[in-house]
Coordinates of N, CA and C in Angstrom, one line a residue:
X1 N 34.6 -26.8 -52.1 CA 34.2 -25.5 -51.8 C 32.8 -25.4 -51.2
X2 N 31.9 -26.2 -51.7 CA 30.5 -26.2 -51.2 C 30.5 -26.7 -49.8
X3 N 31.4 -27.7 -49.5 CA 31.4 -28.2 -48.1 C 31.9 -27.2 -47.1
X4 N 32.9 -26.4 -47.5 CA 33.3 -25.4 -46.5 C 32.3 -24.3 -46.3
X5 N 31.5 -24.0 -47.4 CA 30.5 -23.0 -47.3 C 29.3 -23.5 -46.4
X6 N 29.0 -24.8 -46.5 CA 28.0 -25.4 -45.7 C 28.4 -25.4 -44.2
X7 N 29.6 -25.7 -43.9 CA 30.1 -25.7 -42.6 C 30.1 -24.3 -42.0
X8 N 30.5 -23.3 -42.8 CA 30.5 -22.0 -42.3 C 29.0 -21.5 -42.1
X9 N 28.1 -21.9 -42.9 CA 26.8 -21.5 -42.8 C 26.2 -22.1 -41.5
X10 N 26.5 -23.3 -41.2 CA 26.0 -24.0 -40.0 C 26.6 -23.3 -38.7
X11 N 27.8 -22.9 -38.8 CA 28.5 -22.3 -37.6 C 28.0 -20.9 -37.4
X12 N 27.5 -20.2 -38.5 CA 27.0 -18.8 -38.3 C 25.5 -18.8 -38.1
X13 N 24.9 -19.9 -37.9 CA 23.5 -20.0 -37.7 C 23.0 -19.1 -36.5
X14 N 21.7 -19.0 -36.4 CA 21.0 -18.2 -35.4 C 21.1 -18.9 -34.0
X15 N 20.2 -18.5 -33.2 CA 20.1 -19.1 -31.8 C 19.4 -20.5 -31.9
X16 N 19.8 -21.3 -30.9 CA 19.1 -22.6 -30.8 C 17.8 -22.4 -30.1
X17 N 16.9 -23.4 -30.1 CA 15.7 -23.3 -29.5 C 15.9 -23.3 -27.9
X18 N 16.8 -24.0 -27.4 CA 17.1 -24.0 -26.0 C 17.5 -22.6 -25.5
X19 N 18.4 -22.0 -26.3 CA 18.8 -20.6 -25.9 C 17.6 -19.6 -25.9
X20 N 16.8 -19.7 -26.9 CA 15.6 -18.9 -26.9 C 14.7 -19.1 -25.8
X21 N 14.5 -20.4 -25.4 CA 13.6 -20.7 -24.3 C 14.2 -20.2 -23.0
X22 N 15.5 -20.3 -22.8 CA 16.2 -19.7 -21.6 C 16.0 -18.2 -21.5
X23 N 16.1 -17.5 -22.6 CA 16.0 -16.1 -22.6 C 14.5 -15.7 -22.3
X24 N 13.6 -16.4 -22.9 CA 12.1 -16.1 -22.7 C 11.8 -16.4 -21.2
X25 N 12.4 -17.4 -20.6 CA 12.1 -17.7 -19.2 C 12.7 -16.6 -18.3
X26 N 13.9 -16.2 -18.6 CA 14.5 -15.1 -17.8 C 13.7 -13.8 -17.9
X27 N 13.2 -13.5 -19.1 CA 12.4 -12.3 -19.3 C 11.0 -12.4 -18.5
X28 N 10.5 -13.6 -18.5 CA 9.2 -13.9 -17.7 C 9.4 -13.7 -16.2
X29 N 10.6 -14.2 -15.7 CA 10.9 -14.0 -14.3 C 11.1 -12.5 -14.0
X30 N 11.8 -11.8 -14.8 CA 12.0 -10.4 -14.6 C 10.7 -9.6 -14.6
X31 N 9.8 -10.0 -15.5 CA 8.5 -9.3 -15.6 C 7.7 -9.5 -14.3
X32 N 7.7 -10.8 -13.8 CA 7.0 -11.1 -12.6 C 7.5 -10.3 -11.4
X33 N 8.8 -10.2 -11.3 CA 9.4 -9.4 -10.2 C 9.1 -7.9 -10.3
X34 N 9.1 -7.4 -11.5 CA 8.8 -5.9 -11.7 C 7.3 -5.7 -11.4
X35 N 6.5 -6.6 -11.8 CA 5.0 -6.4 -11.6 C 4.7 -6.4 -10.1
X36 N 5.3 -7.4 -9.4 CA 5.1 -7.5 -8.0 C 5.5 -6.2 -7.2
X37 N 6.7 -5.7 -7.6 CA 7.2 -4.5 -6.9 C 6.3 -3.3 -7.2
X38 N 5.8 -3.2 -8.4 CA 4.9 -2.1 -8.8 C 3.6 -2.1 -8.1
X39 N 3.1 -3.3 -7.8 CA 1.8 -3.4 -7.1 C 2.0 -2.9 -5.7
X40 N 3.2 -3.3 -5.1 CA 3.4 -2.8 -3.7 C 3.6 -1.3 -3.7
X41 N 4.2 -0.7 -4.7 CA 4.4 0.8 -4.7 C 3.0 1.4 -4.9
X42 N 2.2 0.9 -5.7 CA 0.8 1.4 -5.9 C 0.0 1.5 -4.6
X43 N 0.1 0.4 -3.8 CA -0.7 0.3 -2.6 C -0.1 1.4 -1.6
X44 N 1.2 1.5 -1.5 CA 1.8 2.5 -0.6 C 1.4 3.9 -1.0
X45 N 1.4 4.1 -2.3 CA 1.0 5.5 -2.8 C -0.4 5.8 -2.5
X46 N -1.3 4.8 -2.6 CA -2.7 5.1 -2.2 C -2.9 5.3 -0.7
X47 N -2.1 4.6 0.1 CA -2.2 4.8 1.5 C -1.7 6.2 1.9
X48 N -0.6 6.6 1.3 CA 0.0 8.0 1.5 C -1.0 9.1 1.0
X49 N -1.7 8.8 -0.1 CA -2.6 9.8 -0.6 C -3.8 10.0 0.3
X50 N -4.3 8.9 0.9 CA -5.4 8.9 1.8 C -5.0 9.7 3.1
X51 N -3.8 9.4 3.6 CA -3.3 10.1 4.8 C -3.2 11.6 4.6
X52 N -2.7 12.0 3.4 CA -2.6 13.4 3.1 C -4.0 14.0 3.0
X53 N -4.9 13.3 2.4 CA -6.3 13.8 2.3 C -6.9 14.1 3.7
X54 N -6.7 13.1 4.6 CA -7.2 13.3 6.0 C -6.5 14.5 6.7
X55 N -5.3 14.7 6.4 CA -4.6 15.9 7.0 C -5.2 17.2 6.5
X56 N -5.5 17.2 5.2 CA -6.1 18.4 4.5 C -7.5 18.7 5.1
X57 N -8.3 17.6 5.3 CA -9.6 17.8 5.8 C -9.5 18.3 7.3
X58 N -8.6 17.8 8.1 CA -8.4 18.2 9.5 C -8.0 19.7 9.5
X59 N -7.1 20.1 8.6 CA -6.7 21.5 8.6 C -7.9 22.4 8.2
X60 N -8.7 22.0 7.3 CA -9.9 22.7 6.9 C -10.9 22.9 8.1
X61 N -11.1 21.8 8.8 CA -12.0 21.8 9.9 C -11.4 22.7 11.0
X62 N -10.1 22.6 11.3 CA -9.5 23.5 12.3 C -9.6 25.0 11.9
X63 N -9.5 25.3 10.6 CA -9.6 26.7 10.1 C -11.0 27.2 10.3
X64 N -12.0 26.3 9.9 CA -13.4 26.7 10.1 C -13.8 26.9 11.5
X65 N -13.3 26.1 12.4 CA -13.6 26.3 13.8 C -12.9 27.5 14.4
X66 N -11.7 27.8 14.0 CA -11.0 29.1 14.4 C -11.8 30.3 13.9
X67 N -12.2 30.2 12.6 CA -12.9 31.4 12.0 C -14.2 31.7 12.8
X68 N -15.0 30.6 13.2 CA -16.3 30.8 13.8 C -16.2 30.7 15.3
X69 N -15.0 30.8 15.9 CA -14.8 30.7 17.4 C -15.5 29.5 18.0
X70 N -15.3 28.4 17.4 CA -15.9 27.1 17.9 C -14.8 26.4 18.6
X71 N -15.2 26.0 19.8 CA -14.2 25.1 20.6 C -14.9 23.8 20.8
X72 N -14.0 22.8 20.9 CA -14.5 21.4 21.1 C -14.1 20.9 22.5
X73 N -15.1 20.4 23.2 CA -14.8 19.9 24.5 C -14.9 18.4 24.4
X74 N -13.9 17.7 24.7 CA -13.9 16.2 24.6 C -14.5 15.7 25.8
X75 N -15.3 14.6 25.7 CA -15.9 14.0 26.9 C -15.5 12.6 27.0
X76 N -14.2 12.3 26.7 CA -13.7 10.9 26.7 C -13.9 10.3 28.1
X77 N -13.5 10.9 29.1 CA -13.6 10.3 30.5 C -15.0 10.1 30.9
X78 N -15.9 11.0 30.6 CA -17.3 10.9 31.0 C -17.9 9.8 30.2
X79 N -17.6 9.8 28.9 CA -18.2 8.7 28.0 C -17.7 7.3 28.5
X80 N -16.5 7.2 28.8 CA -16.0 5.9 29.2 C -16.6 5.4 30.5
X81 N -16.8 6.3 31.5 CA -17.4 5.9 32.8 C -18.9 5.6 32.5
X82 N -19.5 6.3 31.7 CA -20.9 6.0 31.4 C -21.1 4.7 30.7
X83 N -20.2 4.4 29.8 CA -20.4 3.1 29.0 C -20.0 1.9 29.8
X84 N -19.0 2.0 30.7 CA -18.5 0.9 31.4 C -19.1 0.7 32.8
X85 N -19.7 1.8 33.3 CA -20.3 1.8 34.6 C -19.2 1.8 35.7
X86 N -18.0 2.2 35.4 CA -16.9 2.2 36.4 C -16.5 3.7 36.5
X87 N -16.3 4.1 37.8 CA -15.9 5.5 38.0 C -14.6 5.4 38.8
X88 N -13.7 6.2 38.5 CA -12.4 6.4 39.2 C -11.8 5.2 39.9
X89 N -12.4 5.0 41.1 CA -11.8 3.9 42.0 C -12.1 2.5 41.5
X90 N -12.8 2.3 40.5 CA -13.1 1.0 40.0 C -14.3 0.3 40.4
X91 N -15.2 1.0 41.2 CA -16.4 0.4 41.6 C -17.5 0.5 40.5
X92 N -18.1 -0.6 40.3 CA -19.2 -0.7 39.3 C -20.5 -0.1 39.9
X93 N -21.2 0.7 39.1 CA -22.4 1.3 39.5 C -23.6 0.4 39.1
X94 N -24.6 0.3 39.9 CA -25.8 -0.5 39.6 C -26.7 0.5 38.8
X95 N -27.4 -0.1 37.8 CA -28.3 0.8 37.1 C -29.4 1.2 38.0
X96 N -29.9 2.4 37.9 CA -31.0 3.0 38.7 C -32.3 2.9 37.9
X97 N -33.1 1.9 38.1 CA -34.3 1.7 37.4 C -35.4 2.3 38.2

């Protein structure tokens, strides 16, 4: 009777060390994957928040300019020709000293 109880006790035993190590390894891999994906989501969220903040600031500036009748004249072409020394046809200007 004691022999059968011992056999039953051995068969009903807990997990082996190998089984526990496999489970812990799998949990570690899953944790690494989840952490990596969360870091990517955090960076994307920060980028989106910054873009939204810029849109909000631009809207506020536009509203202020409209309220005070301010118009902006861009001088992109003039600034480019002044900085490069090239006008329209592509001729470089000599500095006038």
